[in-house]
mmCIF file of C-alpha atoms in Angstrom:
data_model
loop_
_atom_site.group_PDB
_atom_site.id
_atom_site.type_symbol
_atom_site.label_atom_id
_atom_site.label_comp_id
_atom_site.label_asym_id
_atom_site.label_seq_id
_atom_site.Cartn_x
_atom_site.Cartn_y
_atom_site.Cartn_z
ATOM 1 C CA MET A 959 8.084 -1.421 16.162
ATOM 2 C CA SER A 960 4.649 -2.438 15.672
ATOM 3 C CA ALA A 961 3.194 -1.698 11.952
ATOM 4 C CA ALA A 962 0.829 1.546 12.076
ATOM 5 C CA LYS A 963 -3.072 1.065 11.685
ATOM 6 C CA PRO A 964 -4.186 1.427 8.206
ATOM 7 C CA LYS A 965 -6.154 4.563 8.076
ATOM 8 C CA GLU A 966 -9.875 3.679 7.585
ATOM 9 C CA SER A 967 -12.457 4.779 4.808
ATOM 10 C CA PRO A 968 -14.638 6.986 6.542
ATOM 11 C CA ASP A 969 -18.415 5.596 6.962
ATOM 12 C CA LEU A 970 -20.098 7.833 4.934
ATOM 13 C CA GLY A 971 -23.445 6.068 5.881
ATOM 14 C CA ALA A 972 -23.083 6.642 9.870
ATOM 15 C CA ILE A 973 -21.818 10.467 8.955
ATOM 16 C CA PHE A 974 -24.965 11.324 7.001
ATOM 17 C CA ASP A 975 -27.130 9.587 9.550
ATOM 18 C CA GLY A 976 -25.632 11.147 12.045
ATOM 19 C CA HIS A 977 -26.358 14.709 10.488
ATOM 20 C CA ILE A 978 -30.193 13.566 9.685
ATOM 21 C CA GLU A 979 -30.183 12.559 13.437
ATOM 22 C CA LYS A 980 -28.944 16.003 14.900
ATOM 23 C CA GLU A 981 -31.164 18.318 12.170
ATOM 24 C CA PHE A 982 -34.266 16.153 13.828
ATOM 25 C CA GLU A 983 -33.192 17.356 17.403
ATOM 26 C CA GLN A 984 -32.826 20.967 16.293
ATOM 27 C CA ASN A 985 -35.869 21.398 14.573
ATOM 28 C CA ARG A 986 -37.543 19.401 17.473
ATOM 29 C CA GLU A 987 -36.521 21.849 19.750
ATOM 30 C CA SER A 988 -37.506 24.705 17.680
ATOM 31 C CA GLY A 989 -41.012 23.542 17.605
ATOM 32 C CA LYS A 990 -40.537 22.041 13.937
ATOM 33 C CA THR A 991 -42.201 18.542 14.448
ATOM 34 C CA ASP A 992 -44.397 17.963 11.398
ATOM 35 C CA ARG A 993 -42.819 15.829 8.953
ATOM 36 C CA LYS A 994 -43.221 17.764 5.828
ATOM 37 C CA THR A 995 -41.183 20.664 7.746
ATOM 38 C CA ILE A 996 -38.457 18.717 8.631
ATOM 39 C CA ASP A 997 -38.050 17.153 5.393
ATOM 40 C CA LEU A 998 -37.893 20.374 3.628
ATOM 41 C CA HIS A 999 -35.328 21.700 6.204
ATOM 42 C CA LEU A 1000 -33.171 18.635 5.674
ATOM 43 C CA VAL A 1001 -33.257 19.075 1.617
ATOM 44 C CA GLU A 1002 -32.357 22.679 2.548
ATOM 45 C CA THR A 1003 -29.324 21.679 4.745
ATOM 46 C CA VAL A 1004 -27.922 18.321 3.560
ATOM 47 C CA GLY A 1005 -29.362 18.374 -0.191
ATOM 48 C CA PRO A 1006 -31.596 15.933 -2.090
ATOM 49 C CA ASN A 1007 -28.767 14.195 -4.208
ATOM 50 C CA HIS A 1008 -26.220 13.330 -1.332
ATOM 51 C CA GLU A 1009 -26.264 9.647 -2.165
ATOM 52 C CA ASP A 1010 -26.210 10.652 -5.909
ATOM 53 C CA GLU A 1011 -23.415 12.685 -5.568
ATOM 54 C CA ILE A 1012 -21.610 9.516 -3.963
ATOM 55 C CA ALA A 1013 -22.397 7.425 -6.499
ATOM 56 C CA SER A 1014 -21.313 9.512 -9.391
ATOM 57 C CA GLY A 1015 -17.598 10.220 -7.841
ATOM 58 C CA THR A 1016 -17.350 6.579 -7.238
ATOM 59 C CA GLN A 1017 -18.325 6.144 -11.205
ATOM 60 C CA LYS A 1018 -15.667 8.807 -12.198
ATOM 61 C CA ASN A 1019 -13.172 7.316 -9.778
ATOM 62 C CA LYS A 1020 -13.796 3.523 -12.084
ATOM 63 C CA ARG A 1021 -13.255 5.746 -15.096
ATOM 64 C CA VAL A 1022 -9.792 7.345 -14.119
ATOM 65 C CA VAL A 1023 -8.717 3.341 -13.454
ATOM 66 C CA LYS A 1024 -10.330 2.272 -16.751
ATOM 67 C CA GLU A 1025 -8.461 5.025 -19.037
ATOM 68 C CA LEU A 1026 -5.094 4.426 -16.759
ATOM 69 C CA TYR A 1027 -5.362 0.794 -18.332
ATOM 70 C CA GLU A 1028 -6.217 2.303 -21.611
ATOM 71 C CA ALA A 1029 -3.545 4.653 -21.763
ATOM 72 C CA PHE A 1030 -0.865 1.325 -20.641
ATOM 73 C CA GLY A 1031 -2.410 -0.228 -23.151
ATOM 74 C CA HIS A 1032 -1.447 2.010 -26.353
ATOM 75 C CA GLY A 1033 1.821 2.916 -24.635
ATOM 76 C CA ASN A 1034 0.555 6.470 -23.936
ATOM 77 C CA MET A 1035 2.992 7.725 -21.075
ATOM 78 C CA ALA A 1036 1.880 11.328 -21.582
ATOM 79 C CA ALA A 1037 -1.230 9.957 -20.715
ATOM 80 C CA VAL A 1038 -0.069 7.755 -18.248
ATOM 81 C CA ARG A 1039 1.518 10.448 -16.268
ATOM 82 C CA ALA A 1040 -1.571 13.043 -16.526
ATOM 83 C CA LEU A 1041 -3.572 10.485 -14.604
ATOM 84 C CA VAL A 1042 -1.600 10.149 -11.910
ATOM 85 C CA ALA A 1043 -1.337 12.494 -8.926
ATOM 86 C CA GLU A 1044 2.280 14.302 -8.394
ATOM 87 C CA ASP A 1045 2.592 12.834 -4.509
ATOM 88 C CA VAL A 1046 1.669 9.293 -6.310
ATOM 89 C CA ILE A 1047 2.879 6.007 -4.450
ATOM 90 C CA TRP A 1048 3.189 2.970 -6.623
ATOM 91 C CA TYR A 1049 3.859 0.093 -5.076
ATOM 92 C CA LEU A 1050 4.599 -3.478 -6.255
ATOM 93 C CA PRO A 1051 5.833 -6.301 -3.968
ATOM 94 C CA GLY A 1052 8.892 -8.409 -4.464
ATOM 95 C CA ARG A 1053 12.472 -7.779 -6.001
ATOM 96 C CA VAL A 1054 11.348 -8.967 -9.151
ATOM 97 C CA PRO A 1055 13.298 -7.053 -11.884
ATOM 98 C CA HIS A 1056 11.699 -4.975 -14.403
ATOM 99 C CA TYR A 1057 8.632 -5.211 -11.716
ATOM 100 C CA SER A 1058 8.854 -4.968 -7.979
ATOM 101 C CA GLY A 1059 9.757 -1.419 -6.019
ATOM 102 C CA CYS A 1060 7.767 1.615 -4.184
ATOM 103 C CA TYR A 1061 7.724 4.113 -7.339
ATOM 104 C CA LYS A 1062 7.333 7.688 -6.126
ATOM 105 C CA GLY A 1063 5.654 10.691 -8.845
ATOM 106 C CA PRO A 1064 4.355 10.611 -12.356
ATOM 107 C CA SER A 1065 7.951 10.228 -13.546
ATOM 108 C CA SER A 1066 8.883 7.556 -11.824
ATOM 109 C CA VAL A 1067 5.330 5.553 -12.249
ATOM 110 C CA ALA A 1068 6.088 6.601 -16.147
ATOM 111 C CA ASP A 1069 9.865 5.149 -15.965
ATOM 112 C CA PHE A 1070 8.102 1.985 -14.431
ATOM 113 C CA PHE A 1071 5.661 1.572 -17.659
ATOM 114 C CA GLN A 1072 8.662 1.873 -19.868
ATOM 115 C CA ASN A 1073 10.965 -0.317 -18.290
ATOM 116 C CA LEU A 1074 8.253 -3.068 -18.015
ATOM 117 C CA GLN A 1075 7.055 -3.066 -21.704
ATOM 118 C CA ALA A 1076 10.751 -2.626 -22.899
ATOM 119 C CA ASN A 1077 11.553 -6.441 -20.737
ATOM 120 C CA VAL A 1078 8.509 -8.228 -20.758
ATOM 121 C CA GLY A 1079 5.798 -8.928 -23.415
ATOM 122 C CA ILE A 1080 2.088 -8.819 -22.429
ATOM 123 C CA GLU A 1081 -0.101 -11.126 -24.500
ATOM 124 C CA ALA A 1082 -2.898 -10.672 -22.249
ATOM 125 C CA PHE A 1083 -3.909 -8.391 -20.074
ATOM 126 C CA GLU A 1084 -7.690 -8.626 -18.515
ATOM 127 C CA PRO A 1085 -9.241 -6.685 -15.519
ATOM 128 C CA CYS A 1086 -12.446 -8.816 -14.566
ATOM 129 C CA GLU A 1087 -13.849 -7.325 -12.276
ATOM 130 C CA PHE A 1088 -14.188 -3.231 -10.837
ATOM 131 C CA VAL A 1089 -15.221 -2.938 -7.317
ATOM 132 C CA ALA A 1090 -15.738 0.745 -6.156
ATOM 133 C CA GLU A 1091 -16.306 2.564 -2.724
ATOM 134 C CA ALA A 1092 -15.740 5.985 -1.912
ATOM 135 C CA ASP A 1093 -12.287 7.116 -3.172
ATOM 136 C CA ARG A 1094 -10.957 3.001 -3.271
ATOM 137 C CA VAL A 1095 -11.039 1.032 -6.888
ATOM 138 C CA LEU A 1096 -10.000 -2.242 -6.534
ATOM 139 C CA VAL A 1097 -10.285 -4.713 -9.720
ATOM 140 C CA ILE A 1098 -9.186 -8.296 -9.751
ATOM 141 C CA GLY A 1099 -7.839 -10.029 -13.094
ATOM 142 C CA TRP A 1100 -4.963 -12.033 -14.701
ATOM 143 C CA SER A 1101 -2.436 -11.611 -17.141
ATOM 144 C CA ARG A 1102 -0.081 -13.491 -19.216
ATOM 145 C CA GLY A 1103 3.189 -12.898 -20.712
ATOM 146 C CA ARG A 1104 6.854 -13.871 -21.704
ATOM 147 C CA VAL A 1105 10.219 -12.034 -20.388
ATOM 148 C CA LYS A 1106 12.322 -11.197 -23.084
ATOM 149 C CA ASN A 1107 15.719 -12.096 -22.170
ATOM 150 C CA THR A 1108 14.620 -15.527 -20.408
ATOM 151 C CA GLY A 1109 12.194 -16.460 -23.102
ATOM 152 C CA ARG A 1110 9.963 -17.761 -20.515
ATOM 153 C CA ALA A 1111 6.232 -17.348 -19.868
ATOM 154 C CA PHE A 1112 4.233 -16.449 -16.896
ATOM 155 C CA ASP A 1113 0.603 -16.435 -15.878
ATOM 156 C CA ASN A 1114 -0.331 -13.985 -13.284
ATOM 157 C CA ARG A 1115 -3.542 -13.523 -11.222
ATOM 158 C CA TRP A 1116 -3.848 -10.019 -9.209
ATOM 159 C CA VAL A 1117 -5.777 -7.548 -7.543
ATOM 160 C CA MET A 1118 -4.594 -4.262 -7.751
ATOM 161 C CA VAL A 1119 -5.513 -1.336 -5.302
ATOM 162 C CA PHE A 1120 -6.166 2.331 -6.333
ATOM 163 C CA THR A 1121 -6.781 5.299 -4.158
ATOM 164 C CA VAL A 1122 -8.112 8.108 -6.560
ATOM 165 C CA ARG A 1123 -8.027 11.579 -5.488
ATOM 166 C CA ASP A 1124 -9.288 14.648 -7.419
ATOM 167 C CA GLY A 1125 -9.996 12.306 -10.695
ATOM 168 C CA ARG A 1126 -6.120 11.495 -10.256
ATOM 169 C CA ILE A 1127 -4.520 8.121 -8.746
ATOM 170 C CA ALA A 1128 -2.799 9.200 -5.511
ATOM 171 C CA LYS A 1129 -1.957 5.446 -4.471
ATOM 172 C CA PHE A 1130 -1.440 1.927 -5.955
ATOM 173 C CA GLU A 1131 -0.550 -1.397 -4.789
ATOM 174 C CA GLU A 1132 -0.647 -5.033 -6.524
ATOM 175 C CA TYR A 1133 -1.305 -8.281 -4.988
ATOM 176 C CA ALA A 1134 0.131 -10.986 -7.437
ATOM 177 C CA ASP A 1135 1.684 -14.001 -7.899
ATOM 178 C CA THR A 1136 5.501 -12.791 -7.435
ATOM 179 C CA GLN A 1137 6.608 -16.846 -7.690
ATOM 180 C CA ALA A 1138 5.329 -16.907 -10.946
ATOM 181 C CA LEU A 1139 7.149 -13.509 -12.006
ATOM 182 C CA ALA A 1140 9.914 -14.774 -10.260
ATOM 183 C CA VAL A 1141 10.730 -17.776 -11.573
ATOM 184 C CA ALA A 1142 9.676 -16.373 -15.154
ATOM 185 C CA HIS A 1143 12.849 -14.006 -14.695
ATOM 186 C CA ASN A 1144 14.722 -17.026 -13.749
ATOM 187 C CA VAL A 1145 14.756 -15.825 -10.026
ATOM 188 C CA SER A 1146 15.173 -17.849 -7.125
ATOM 189 C CA THR A 1147 12.156 -16.840 -4.665
ATOM 190 C CA HIS A 1148 14.489 -16.266 -2.047
ATOM 191 C CA HIS A 1149 16.541 -13.800 -3.810
ATOM 192 C CA ALA A 1150 13.204 -12.379 -5.273
ATOM 193 C CA GLY A 1151 12.058 -11.447 -1.574
ATOM 194 C CA VAL A 1152 8.533 -12.913 -2.553
ATOM 195 C CA LEU A 1153 8.199 -13.501 1.398
ATOM 196 C CA GLY A 1154 9.564 -10.403 3.126
ATOM 197 C CA ASN A 1155 8.623 -7.595 0.949
ATOM 198 C CA GLN A 1156 9.109 -3.945 2.942
ATOM 199 C CA HIS A 1157 5.730 -2.430 2.527
ATOM 200 C CA PRO A 1158 5.693 1.127 1.779
ATOM 201 C CA GLN A 1159 4.853 3.596 4.694
#
């Protein structure tokens, strides 16, 4: 069975341009051909701050992700739960203990964070770069820590991908060095499922 094609984000620029082109044609057909009249009509129908609204929404989505990191850093699980959607899907690859899995719903995500904090000591966690567009926020960073029951340390570089909907995180997926995490947990990479992960639908 072939994998379903990922849903592509809408091209907002193309949609906006298409709307302008349609309005221009309607204005031309109704006899409104001077530039000033057309511009005034477009402002009334599309709005003068359309691009500003998109940019503002993107910045708000980035702020939601930063608030989640802050809540995790302070161990504030109530804030974590409040920042994720009721139907959130939270996915981490591999089969690394206290880490990997597909978590669904705020309670499951909060349990993941609590389990992680109980079993892994995070010594450094640095989101280095935030890239946001529309409802997607990508964060590039690294972390360093130690697994408590093995005493083994790890360094991990990662990319975290968030989808934000109505001010809450609806989907999360991480691309990380699961081999480094597996070694730190004293689990062979074969049993950790590093190469053969089942992706959430």
